C-alpha positions as CSV (number, residue, x, y, z in Angstrom):
1,M,59.0,3.4,31.8
2,V,55.9,4.1,29.7
3,E,54.3,1.2,27.9
4,F,53.2,2.4,24.5
5,T,50.1,1.3,22.7
6,E,51.8,1.9,19.4
7,T,55.3,3.0,18.3
8,F,56.5,4.8,15.2
9,D,59.8,6.4,14.1
10,V,58.2,9.8,13.6
11,V,54.9,11.2,14.9
12,V,53.5,14.4,13.4
13,V,50.9,16.3,15.4
14,G,48.6,18.4,13.2
15,A,47.7,17.9,9.5
16,G,47.9,21.5,8.2
17,H,50.4,22.6,5.6
18,A,53.4,22.1,7.8
19,G,52.2,18.8,9.1
20,C,51.6,17.3,5.6
21,E,55.0,18.3,4.4
22,A,56.7,16.9,7.6
23,A,54.9,13.6,7.4
24,M,55.5,13.1,3.7
25,A,59.2,13.9,4.1
26,A,59.7,11.5,7.0
27,A,57.7,8.7,5.2
28,R,59.5,9.2,1.9
29,M,62.8,8.9,3.7
30,G,61.8,5.4,4.8
31,L,60.7,6.0,8.3
32,K,57.5,4.6,9.9
33,T,55.5,7.7,10.3
34,A,52.1,8.6,11.9
35,L,50.2,11.9,11.2
36,Y,47.6,12.8,13.9
37,T,44.8,15.2,13.2
38,L,41.5,16.2,14.9
39,N,39.6,15.6,11.7
40,V,40.9,13.6,8.7
41,D,38.3,15.3,6.5
42,L,40.0,18.6,7.0
43,I,43.6,17.7,6.1
44,A,45.4,20.7,4.5
45,Q,42.4,22.9,5.0
46,M,42.9,26.4,3.6
47,S,41.6,28.2,6.6
48,C,42.0,31.7,5.1
49,N,42.7,32.6,1.5
50,P,42.3,29.7,-1.0
51,A,45.6,30.7,-2.7
52,I,49.2,29.5,-2.8
53,G,52.2,31.7,-3.5
54,G,52.5,35.5,-4.0
55,I,55.5,37.8,-3.4
56,A,58.3,35.8,-1.8
57,K,55.8,33.1,-0.7
58,G,56.0,31.7,-4.3
59,H,59.8,31.5,-3.8
60,L,59.2,29.4,-0.7
61,V,56.9,27.0,-2.5
62,R,59.5,26.6,-5.3
63,E,62.1,25.8,-2.7
64,V,59.8,23.2,-1.0
65,D,59.3,21.6,-4.4
66,A,63.0,21.7,-5.3
67,L,63.8,19.8,-2.0
68,G,61.1,17.2,-2.8
69,G,58.1,18.6,-1.0
70,I,54.5,18.3,-2.4
71,M,52.8,21.7,-2.1
72,G,53.8,22.8,-5.6
73,E,52.5,19.7,-7.3
74,I,49.2,19.8,-5.4
75,T,48.8,23.4,-6.4
76,D,49.5,22.7,-10.1
77,A,46.8,19.9,-9.9
78,V,44.0,22.0,-8.3
79,G,44.9,25.6,-9.2
80,I,42.1,27.5,-11.0
81,Q,44.0,30.7,-11.8
82,F,47.8,31.2,-12.2
83,R,49.7,34.5,-12.3
84,L,53.4,35.3,-12.4
85,L,53.7,38.5,-10.2
86,N,56.2,41.4,-10.4
87,T,57.2,40.7,-14.0
88,S,57.6,44.4,-14.6
89,R,60.5,44.4,-12.2
90,G,63.7,42.4,-12.1
91,P,63.7,38.6,-12.2
92,A,64.9,38.3,-8.5
93,V,61.4,39.3,-7.4
94,W,59.2,37.4,-9.9
95,S,56.9,35.2,-7.9
96,P,54.1,32.7,-8.9
97,R,50.7,32.8,-7.3
98,A,47.7,30.5,-7.8
99,Q,44.1,30.7,-6.8
100,C,43.1,27.1,-5.8
101,D,40.0,25.1,-5.5
102,K,39.8,25.0,-1.8
103,Q,38.0,21.6,-1.5
104,A,40.0,20.0,-4.3
105,Y,43.3,21.0,-2.6
106,R,42.2,19.3,0.6
107,L,41.1,16.1,-1.2
108,K,44.1,16.0,-3.4
109,M,46.5,16.3,-0.4
110,R,44.7,13.6,1.4
111,E,44.9,11.3,-1.7
112,V,48.6,11.9,-1.9
113,L,49.2,11.3,1.8
114,E,47.1,8.1,1.8
115,S,49.0,6.7,-1.1
116,Q,52.4,7.2,0.5
117,S,54.0,4.0,1.9
118,N,55.3,4.2,5.6
119,L,52.6,6.8,6.4
120,K,49.6,6.2,8.7
121,I,46.9,8.9,9.1
122,K,45.2,8.9,12.5
123,Q,42.2,10.9,13.8
124,A,42.6,11.6,17.5
125,E,43.3,14.5,19.9
126,V,46.8,14.7,21.2
127,A,46.5,15.7,24.8
128,E,50.1,15.9,26.0
129,L,53.7,15.0,25.1
130,I,55.6,12.3,27.0
131,V,58.9,13.8,28.1
132,E,61.6,12.2,30.2
133,P,63.2,14.5,32.7
134,S,66.8,15.8,32.2
135,L,69.9,14.2,33.7
136,V,72.8,16.0,35.3
137,V,76.2,14.4,34.6
138,G,79.8,15.4,35.4
139,R,81.4,16.9,38.5
140,P,83.8,19.8,38.8
141,S,87.4,18.6,39.2
142,L,90.1,20.0,41.5
143,A,92.2,20.9,38.5
144,D,89.4,23.0,37.2
145,S,89.2,24.9,40.5
146,D,93.0,25.6,40.6
147,L,92.8,27.1,37.1
148,G,90.0,29.4,38.1
149,N,87.9,27.7,35.4
150,V,85.3,25.8,37.3
151,R,83.6,23.2,35.1
152,R,79.9,23.2,35.6
153,P,78.0,19.9,35.7
154,T,76.5,19.1,32.3
155,T,72.7,19.0,32.1
156,L,71.5,16.7,29.3
157,P,68.3,17.9,27.7
158,R,65.0,16.3,28.4
159,V,63.9,13.8,25.8
160,C,60.5,13.6,24.1
161,R,59.5,9.9,23.9
162,G,56.0,10.1,22.5
163,I,52.5,11.4,22.9
164,K,49.4,10.7,25.0
165,L,46.0,10.8,23.3
166,R,42.8,12.2,24.9
167,D,41.4,8.6,25.0
168,G,44.3,7.5,27.1
169,R,46.4,5.7,24.5
170,T,50.1,6.4,24.4
171,V,52.2,6.4,21.2
172,G,55.9,6.2,21.2
173,A,58.3,7.7,18.7
174,S,61.9,8.6,18.2
175,A,61.0,12.1,17.0
176,I,57.8,14.2,17.5
177,I,56.9,17.1,15.2
178,V,54.2,19.5,16.5
179,T,52.5,21.6,13.8
180,T,49.3,22.8,15.5
181,G,48.6,26.0,13.6
182,T,46.1,28.3,15.3
183,F,44.6,25.5,17.4
184,L,46.7,25.9,20.7
185,N,44.2,27.5,23.1
186,G,42.6,29.2,20.0
187,L,40.0,31.9,20.8
188,I,37.8,33.4,18.1
189,H,36.5,37.0,18.2
190,C,33.7,38.5,16.2
191,G,32.6,41.8,17.6
192,E,31.8,41.4,21.3
193,Q,31.4,37.7,20.9
194,Q,34.3,35.3,21.7
195,Y,34.5,31.5,22.0
196,P,37.2,28.8,22.0
197,A,38.0,27.3,18.6
198,G,41.0,26.3,16.5
199,R,39.2,27.5,13.3
200,S,35.5,28.4,12.8
201,G,33.5,25.4,13.7
202,E,36.4,23.3,15.0
203,P,37.5,22.8,18.6
204,A,40.7,24.3,20.0
205,A,43.5,22.1,21.3
206,V,43.2,23.2,24.9
207,L,44.8,20.1,26.5
208,L,47.9,20.1,24.3
209,G,48.1,23.9,24.7
210,E,48.2,23.6,28.5
211,A,50.6,20.6,28.4
212,L,53.1,22.6,26.3
213,K,53.0,25.5,28.8
214,Q,54.1,23.0,31.5
215,L,57.3,22.2,29.6
216,G,58.7,25.6,30.5
217,L,59.1,26.9,26.9
218,R,58.8,30.7,26.4
219,G,55.6,31.5,24.5
220,C,53.3,34.4,23.4
221,R,49.8,35.0,22.1
222,L,49.4,36.0,18.5
223,K,46.4,37.0,16.4
224,T,45.3,36.5,12.8
225,G,42.1,37.1,11.0
226,T,40.0,36.2,8.0
227,P,37.4,38.1,5.8
228,P,33.7,37.3,5.2
229,R,32.7,34.9,2.4
230,L,30.0,35.9,-0.1
231,D,27.5,34.1,-2.3
232,R,28.6,34.8,-5.9
233,R,25.0,34.6,-7.2
234,T,24.2,37.8,-5.2
235,I,27.1,39.9,-6.6
236,D,26.8,42.3,-9.5
237,W,30.0,41.3,-11.4
238,S,29.6,44.0,-14.1
239,R,30.8,46.6,-11.5
240,F,34.3,45.2,-11.1
241,Q,37.6,45.1,-13.0
242,V,38.4,41.6,-14.3
243,Q,41.7,40.1,-13.3
244,P,42.4,37.1,-15.6
245,G,45.1,34.5,-15.2
246,D,48.2,34.1,-17.4
247,V,47.5,32.7,-20.9
248,D,50.3,30.1,-20.4
249,P,50.8,29.6,-16.7
250,T,54.1,29.0,-15.0
251,P,53.7,25.8,-12.9
252,F,54.9,25.8,-9.2
253,S,56.5,22.4,-9.5
254,F,59.7,21.8,-11.5
255,R,58.1,18.4,-12.2
256,T,54.9,19.8,-13.7
257,R,54.9,20.3,-17.5
258,R,51.4,21.8,-17.7
259,V,49.0,22.8,-15.0
260,A,45.7,20.8,-14.8
261,H,43.4,23.7,-15.5
262,H,45.6,25.4,-18.1
263,D,42.6,25.9,-20.4
264,S,39.9,26.4,-17.9
265,Q,41.1,29.1,-15.6
266,V,38.6,31.4,-13.8
267,P,39.0,35.2,-13.3
268,C,39.3,37.2,-10.1
269,Y,37.9,40.7,-9.7
270,I,39.0,44.0,-8.3
271,A,36.7,46.0,-6.1
272,W,37.1,49.2,-4.1
273,T,35.8,50.5,-0.8
274,T,34.2,54.0,-0.6
275,P,34.2,57.0,1.7
276,E,30.9,55.6,3.1
277,T,32.8,52.4,4.0
278,Q,35.3,54.5,5.8
279,R,32.6,56.3,7.8
280,I,30.9,53.1,8.9
281,I,34.1,51.6,10.1
282,R,35.2,54.7,12.0
283,E,31.8,54.9,13.8
284,N,32.1,51.2,14.8
285,V,35.8,50.7,15.4
286,H,35.3,50.8,19.1
287,R,33.4,47.5,18.7
288,S,36.3,45.8,17.0
289,P,38.1,43.5,19.6
290,M,41.4,44.9,18.4
291,Y,40.4,48.4,19.5
292,S,38.1,47.6,22.4
293,G,40.9,45.9,24.4
294,Q,39.3,42.5,24.0
295,I,42.3,41.3,22.0
296,Q,45.7,42.0,23.6
297,S,47.9,40.0,21.2
298,I,49.5,41.3,18.0
299,G,48.3,40.6,14.5
300,P,50.2,40.4,11.2
301,R,51.6,43.7,10.3
302,Y,51.5,43.1,6.5
303,C,48.0,41.6,6.4
304,P,46.0,44.2,8.4
305,S,42.3,44.1,9.0
306,I,40.1,46.6,7.2
307,E,39.6,48.5,10.5
308,D,43.4,48.7,10.9
309,K,43.7,50.2,7.4
310,I,41.1,52.8,8.1
311,V,42.6,53.8,11.5
312,K,46.3,53.7,10.4
313,F,45.7,55.4,7.0
314,P,43.1,58.0,7.7
315,D,43.9,60.0,4.6
316,K,43.2,57.1,2.2
317,T,39.5,57.2,1.3
318,T,39.4,54.0,-0.7
319,H,41.1,50.6,-0.3
320,Q,41.4,47.8,-2.9
321,L,39.7,44.5,-2.5
322,F,40.0,41.3,-4.5
323,L,37.0,39.0,-5.1
324,E,38.4,35.4,-5.4
325,P,36.4,32.2,-6.1
326,E,36.9,29.5,-3.5
327,G,36.4,26.7,-6.1
328,L,34.8,25.4,-9.3
329,N,31.9,23.7,-7.5
330,T,30.9,26.3,-5.0
331,H,29.4,29.7,-5.1
332,E,31.5,30.9,-2.2
333,V,33.7,34.0,-2.8
334,Y,36.6,35.2,-0.6
335,V,36.9,39.0,-0.1
336,N,40.7,39.4,0.0
337,G,41.6,42.6,1.8
338,M,38.6,42.8,4.1
339,S,39.9,40.7,7.1
340,T,37.8,41.9,10.0
341,S,36.6,41.1,13.5
342,L,33.8,43.7,13.6
343,P,30.3,42.5,14.6
344,V,28.4,40.7,11.9
345,E,25.8,43.5,11.5
346,V,28.6,46.0,10.9
347,Q,30.2,43.6,8.3
348,L,26.9,43.5,6.5
349,E,26.7,47.3,6.5
350,I,30.2,47.6,5.1
351,L,29.4,45.3,2.2
352,K,26.4,47.4,1.2
353,T,28.8,50.4,0.7
354,I,31.0,48.7,-1.9
355,P,29.8,49.1,-5.5
356,G,28.7,45.7,-6.8
357,L,28.2,44.2,-3.3
358,E,25.1,46.2,-2.3
359,T,22.9,43.1,-2.5
360,A,25.6,40.5,-1.7
361,E,24.7,37.8,0.9
362,M,27.3,36.8,3.4
363,L,27.8,33.1,3.8
364,R,30.3,33.3,6.6
365,P,31.4,36.3,8.6
366,G,35.0,37.4,9.1
367,Y,36.6,36.9,12.5
368,A,39.9,37.2,14.4
369,I,41.6,34.3,16.2
370,E,44.1,34.4,19.1
371,Y,46.3,31.4,19.7
372,D,49.4,30.3,21.6
373,S,52.8,30.1,19.9
374,I,56.3,29.2,21.1
375,D,59.2,31.7,21.1
376,P,61.2,30.4,18.1
377,T,64.5,31.4,19.8
378,E,63.9,28.2,21.8
379,L,64.8,26.2,18.6
380,E,67.9,24.9,16.9
381,R,68.4,25.6,13.2
382,T,67.0,22.1,12.6
383,L,63.7,23.3,14.3
384,E,64.4,20.9,17.2
385,V,63.7,22.4,20.6
386,K,67.0,23.1,22.4
387,K,65.8,22.0,25.8
388,I,63.9,18.8,24.7
389,A,65.7,16.4,22.4
390,G,63.5,14.7,19.8
391,L,60.8,17.4,19.8
392,F,60.5,19.6,16.7
393,L,58.1,22.5,16.0
394,A,57.0,23.8,12.6
395,G,54.5,26.3,11.3
396,Q,52.4,28.9,13.1
397,I,53.4,27.5,16.4
398,N,56.8,29.1,15.7
399,G,55.2,32.6,15.1
400,T,54.9,32.6,11.3
401,S,51.8,33.4,9.1
402,G,50.9,31.8,5.9
403,Y,50.6,28.3,4.3
404,E,53.9,28.7,2.5
405,E,55.9,29.7,5.6
406,A,54.4,26.7,7.3
407,A,55.1,24.3,4.5
408,C,58.8,25.1,4.3
409,Q,59.2,24.7,8.0
410,G,57.3,21.4,8.0
411,L,59.5,20.0,5.3
412,M,62.7,21.0,7.1
413,A,61.4,19.7,10.4
414,G,60.4,16.4,8.7
415,I,63.8,16.0,7.0
416,N,65.8,16.7,10.2
417,A,63.6,14.6,12.4
418,A,64.1,11.7,10.0
419,L,67.9,12.3,9.8
420,K,68.0,12.4,13.6
421,V,66.2,9.1,13.8
422,K,68.6,7.6,11.2
423,Q,71.5,9.1,13.1
424,E,72.7,11.0,10.1
425,P,74.0,14.6,9.9
426,A,71.3,17.3,9.9
427,L,70.4,19.3,6.8
428,V,70.9,22.9,7.7
429,L,70.6,25.6,5.0
430,D,72.3,29.0,5.3
431,R,71.0,32.4,4.3
432,T,72.8,32.3,1.0
433,E,71.1,29.2,-0.1
434,A,67.3,29.7,0.3
435,Y,64.5,31.9,1.6
436,T,63.6,28.9,3.7
437,A,67.0,29.4,5.5
438,I,66.4,33.1,5.9
439,L,63.0,32.4,7.5
440,I,64.4,29.9,10.0
441,D,67.5,32.1,10.7
442,D,65.4,35.1,11.4
443,L,63.1,33.2,13.7
444,I,65.8,31.5,15.8
445,S,68.0,34.6,15.9
446,K,65.5,37.4,16.5
447,G,62.3,35.7,17.6
448,T,59.1,37.5,16.7
449,N,56.3,39.3,18.5
450,E,54.0,39.4,15.5
451,P,53.2,36.8,12.8
452,Y,56.2,36.6,10.6
453,R,55.7,36.9,6.8
454,M,58.4,36.3,4.2
455,F,59.4,39.2,1.8
456,T,62.0,39.3,-0.9
457,S,63.5,42.3,1.0
458,R,64.5,40.0,3.8
459,A,67.1,38.4,1.6
460,E,70.6,39.9,1.3
461,F,71.3,38.1,-2.0
462,R,68.1,38.1,-3.9
463,L,69.7,37.7,-7.3
464,H,71.0,34.3,-6.2
465,L,67.7,33.2,-4.7
466,R,65.3,33.4,-7.7
467,I,62.4,31.1,-8.5
468,D,64.0,29.8,-11.7
469,N,67.1,28.5,-10.0
470,A,65.6,27.0,-6.8
471,D,66.1,23.5,-8.3
472,R,69.8,24.1,-9.0
473,R,70.2,25.4,-5.4
474,L,68.3,22.7,-3.6
475,T,67.5,19.6,-5.6
476,P,70.9,18.0,-5.1
477,L,70.2,18.4,-1.3
478,G,66.8,16.8,-1.7
479,R,68.3,14.0,-3.7
480,R,70.9,13.4,-1.0
481,V,68.3,12.9,1.8
482,G,66.2,10.7,-0.4
483,L,63.3,13.0,-1.4
484,I,64.0,13.2,-5.2
485,S,63.1,10.2,-7.3
486,D,65.3,8.7,-10.0
487,T,62.9,10.1,-12.7
488,A,62.9,13.6,-11.2
489,W,66.7,13.6,-10.8
490,S,67.1,12.5,-14.4
491,D,64.9,15.4,-15.5
492,F,66.8,17.8,-13.3
493,E,70.2,16.8,-14.8
494,A,68.8,17.0,-18.3
495,K,67.5,20.5,-17.7
496,Q,70.8,21.7,-16.2
497,A,72.6,20.3,-19.3
498,R,70.1,22.2,-21.6
499,L,70.7,25.5,-19.8
500,E,74.5,25.0,-19.9
501,R,74.3,24.2,-23.6
502,M,72.2,27.3,-24.3
503,R,74.6,29.5,-22.4
504,R,77.6,28.2,-24.3
505,L,75.7,28.8,-27.6
506,L,75.0,32.4,-26.6
507,E,78.6,33.0,-25.5
508,G,80.0,31.4,-28.7
509,T,77.7,32.8,-31.4
510,K,78.5,36.2,-32.9
511,L,75.9,38.4,-34.5
512,T,76.3,38.4,-38.3
513,S,74.6,40.6,-40.9
514,G,72.3,37.7,-41.8
515,M,71.1,37.4,-38.2
516,S,70.7,41.1,-37.5
517,G,67.2,41.2,-38.9
518,A,66.0,39.4,-35.8
519,I,66.9,42.6,-33.8
520,S,64.8,45.6,-34.7
521,A,67.1,48.6,-35.5
522,P,70.4,47.0,-34.4
523,A,72.7,49.6,-32.8
524,E,76.1,50.5,-34.2
525,G,78.7,48.1,-32.9
526,M,76.4,45.1,-32.4
527,L,77.7,43.2,-35.4
528,G,80.5,40.8,-34.4
529,Q,79.5,40.8,-30.7
530,T,78.4,37.5,-29.2
531,L,74.8,37.0,-28.4
532,A,75.7,36.9,-24.7
533,Q,77.3,40.4,-25.0
534,L,74.1,41.6,-26.7
535,L,72.0,40.3,-23.8
536,K,74.0,42.4,-21.4
537,R,72.4,45.5,-23.1
538,P,69.3,46.6,-21.2
539,E,67.3,47.0,-24.4
540,I,68.0,43.5,-25.7
541,T,65.9,40.5,-24.4
542,V,66.3,36.8,-25.1
543,E,62.9,36.8,-26.8
544,Q,64.4,38.9,-29.6
545,L,67.0,36.2,-30.2
546,V,64.6,33.3,-30.4
547,P,64.5,33.3,-34.3
548,I,68.3,32.9,-34.3
549,L,68.5,30.4,-31.4
550,S,65.8,28.2,-32.7
551,E,67.8,27.6,-35.9
552,L,71.0,26.9,-34.0
553,D,69.5,24.6,-31.4
554,T,66.4,22.9,-32.7
555,E,66.4,20.3,-29.9
556,F,66.0,22.9,-27.2
557,F,62.9,24.4,-28.9
558,D,61.3,21.1,-30.0
559,R,59.3,20.7,-26.8
560,G,55.8,21.9,-27.4
561,N,56.3,25.2,-29.2
562,T,53.5,26.3,-31.5
563,D,55.9,28.2,-33.8
564,E,59.5,29.6,-33.8
565,S,58.5,33.0,-32.6
566,A,58.8,34.3,-29.0
567,A,55.0,34.4,-28.9
568,G,54.8,30.7,-29.6
569,L,57.2,29.6,-26.7
570,S,55.8,27.3,-24.1
571,S,56.1,28.5,-20.5
572,E,58.7,25.7,-19.9
573,I,61.0,26.9,-22.7
574,R,60.4,30.6,-22.1
575,N,61.3,30.2,-18.4
576,E,64.5,28.3,-19.2
577,L,65.6,31.0,-21.6
578,K,64.8,33.7,-19.1
579,S,66.9,31.8,-16.5
580,V,69.9,31.8,-18.9
581,E,69.3,35.5,-19.8
582,T,69.3,36.5,-16.1
583,E,72.6,34.7,-15.4
584,I,74.2,36.6,-18.3
585,K,72.5,40.0,-18.0
586,Y,73.2,40.3,-14.3
587,E,76.5,38.5,-14.2
588,G,78.5,41.5,-12.8
589,Y,76.0,42.0,-9.9
590,M,76.0,38.3,-9.2
591,Q,79.7,38.1,-9.0
592,Q,79.7,41.1,-6.5
593,Q,77.1,39.3,-4.4
594,Q,79.1,36.1,-4.5
595,R,82.0,37.8,-2.9
596,A,79.7,39.0,-0.1
597,I,78.3,35.5,0.2
598,D,81.9,34.1,0.6
599,R,82.5,36.5,3.4
600,L,79.3,35.5,5.2
601,K,80.1,31.8,4.8
602,K,83.5,32.4,6.4
603,A,81.8,33.9,9.5
604,E,79.3,30.9,9.5
605,Q,82.2,28.4,9.5
606,R,83.5,29.8,12.8
607,T,81.4,27.8,15.3
608,I,80.8,28.6,18.9
609,P,81.2,25.4,21.0
610,D,78.4,24.2,23.2
611,W,80.6,24.5,26.3
612,F,81.4,28.2,25.7
613,D,80.7,30.3,28.8
614,Y,79.5,33.8,28.0
615,Q,79.4,34.8,31.7
616,S,83.2,34.5,32.0
617,V,84.0,36.7,29.0
618,S,85.7,39.8,30.4
619,G,84.3,43.0,28.9
620,L,81.0,41.5,27.8
621,S,78.2,43.5,29.3
622,R,75.3,41.9,31.2
623,E,72.9,42.8,28.4
624,M,75.1,41.1,25.8
625,Q,75.5,38.0,28.1
626,E,71.7,37.8,28.5
627,K,71.0,38.0,24.8
628,L,73.7,35.4,23.9
629,V,72.8,33.0,26.7
630,K,69.1,33.2,25.6
631,I,69.7,32.4,21.9
632,R,72.9,30.3,22.3
633,P,74.1,31.1,18.7
634,R,75.9,28.3,16.9
635,T,78.3,30.4,14.8
636,I,79.9,33.8,14.9
637,G,77.7,34.8,11.9
638,H,74.6,33.8,13.8
639,A,75.7,35.8,16.9
640,S,76.2,38.9,14.7
641,R,72.5,38.7,13.6
642,I,71.0,38.7,17.1
643,P,69.3,42.1,17.6
644,G,71.3,44.3,20.0
645,V,74.5,42.2,19.9
646,T,77.2,44.7,18.9
647,P,80.2,44.0,16.6
648,A,82.5,44.6,19.6
649,A,80.7,41.8,21.5
650,V,81.0,39.4,18.6
651,S,84.7,40.2,18.4
652,L,85.1,39.4,22.2
653,V,83.3,36.1,21.8
654,N,85.6,35.3,18.8
655,V,88.7,35.9,20.9
656,Y,87.4,34.0,24.0
657,I,86.6,30.9,22.0
658,E,90.4,30.4,21.8
659,I,91.1,31.5,25.4
660,Q,88.4,29.1,26.9
661,G,89.5,26.4,24.5
662,R,93.1,26.5,25.8
663,R,91.9,26.5,29.4
664,R,89.9,23.3,28.7
665,E,92.9,21.7,27.1
666,Q,95.1,22.5,30.1
667,A,92.4,21.2,32.5
668,A,92.2,17.9,30.5
669,V,95.9,17.4,30.7
670,L,95.9,17.9,34.5
């Protein structure tokens, strides 16, 4: 029996975006929590782009916030430019994005963590996990043999009891959450040069990486990269197209009324490569570790390096780049779109071919990094490792890319680790409830051989998973587990009441001749229709109805408007109106999706017992058996989403659940 130097309820290893959410969730749920990091000064470091959100990623941040996470509130406090993306398309794909002050984000996150009760932040290197060996219990009975249904002995999973630090101390915990990012056996590549590191200038977690390999979990090597950073004082800004932020930004957090830098946002700029850029990269692509064979692992498909773009899209002579400030108190500029691992001298040559960057000085070169990850099919839907009880994994260790993908996993791992310690039922979301659930379901069902990035196209029911209704979908769940404060819950209930009141007003108010002036050139047949019926017309928007609505419900509009026109609406009121409009305008489509959701939920309710034996299912091919045994799906719906598992195989499993269940009952009687 190990004697521990210290004990906690929950220990989190790694203080990146997943680790911060996991630690905060566990601590807020009342558990004694420790967060271990290699460097407390680099908590929540933005290793790559100093931005939060983007297409689908913004949805994830909204969901983290709705459940009671902190990424959204931190972003609202330190964001220096906010934009709502995709507004020219349907509301299902609108997504917020914020450029952040990189240093301020890190400092604000540390401030929030340090002020949280039940949470201790520790600087130390975790060298290994303390895992108790598995136990074998149960013996086959004579009755089982007579029935031809030999009961196999049950092997209880190994149990993770704590961690061992490099300095020899041991720390016990009821649940361990590992969120190591790119640090596990990290190896940086820049041209022909390569060296071990977790990030540029930081050591890799070699000891923990090797210790995890000894646990027998399937793993793989993945790769990601980052672009060079430039000195803004050496850039000719007159050569670029300006990309300003929104005039009245939409906050990430439902609890934020107005972002901190509302009136002091900074612009980003759009640049373009040239045919000369293309020529230099083509002539030097053999020196890129990705093409020289130095790197064998797979990088993110949807965030390719600049050399990847040139090779894979040879007919495209120019590529778009974004120049993004890294903060208000630094001259460092991030070149979004120019991720590269080419040698430093080649990176400098490339910069000179881009109009406006001819004299730019490079502060940090771009590089690629390889790191170890664990096959996510090793995980339960709670993000607990199937083979090792009490061990949870979250973030890039599970094969994902991006701060937002990491944060939502960290939050779910933190919640479920805390619930496990408290011996309460786990919180498991399904694909119809959240993008977070889609991400987790994709990972545990399909695994990944490249860094996984979230897209709205991964969702079957996008209209139900919008940024505006994330609170309605998930805040009651966050409240149930103890992450939503009384004040936040009161605000949530008040908002839902406002939206319901506005919807009833639209459905109960008919357009009269006195109101029709609000609608430019009203069409024939509009008079006498309810405002809700008008909103179903594609040419009518809720903004056109603001003059009418503001007279009928003054309380709804008396919350910071500058006037009673649509132009004077605050972002809070405008977004609430758009939410109601979406529910009305797309009601038919949403009802159609709801029927499909109901069918999916029915399949998810049909569970596959832990004792189910795939190898005794007559007619199930060896290939199907291997896939199902590897993943061990929990439901029929889950089994149907495993790549290569046919509908016929799923039907066989469904039938044999009953057959094997009856055999077990007969054996129990005998």
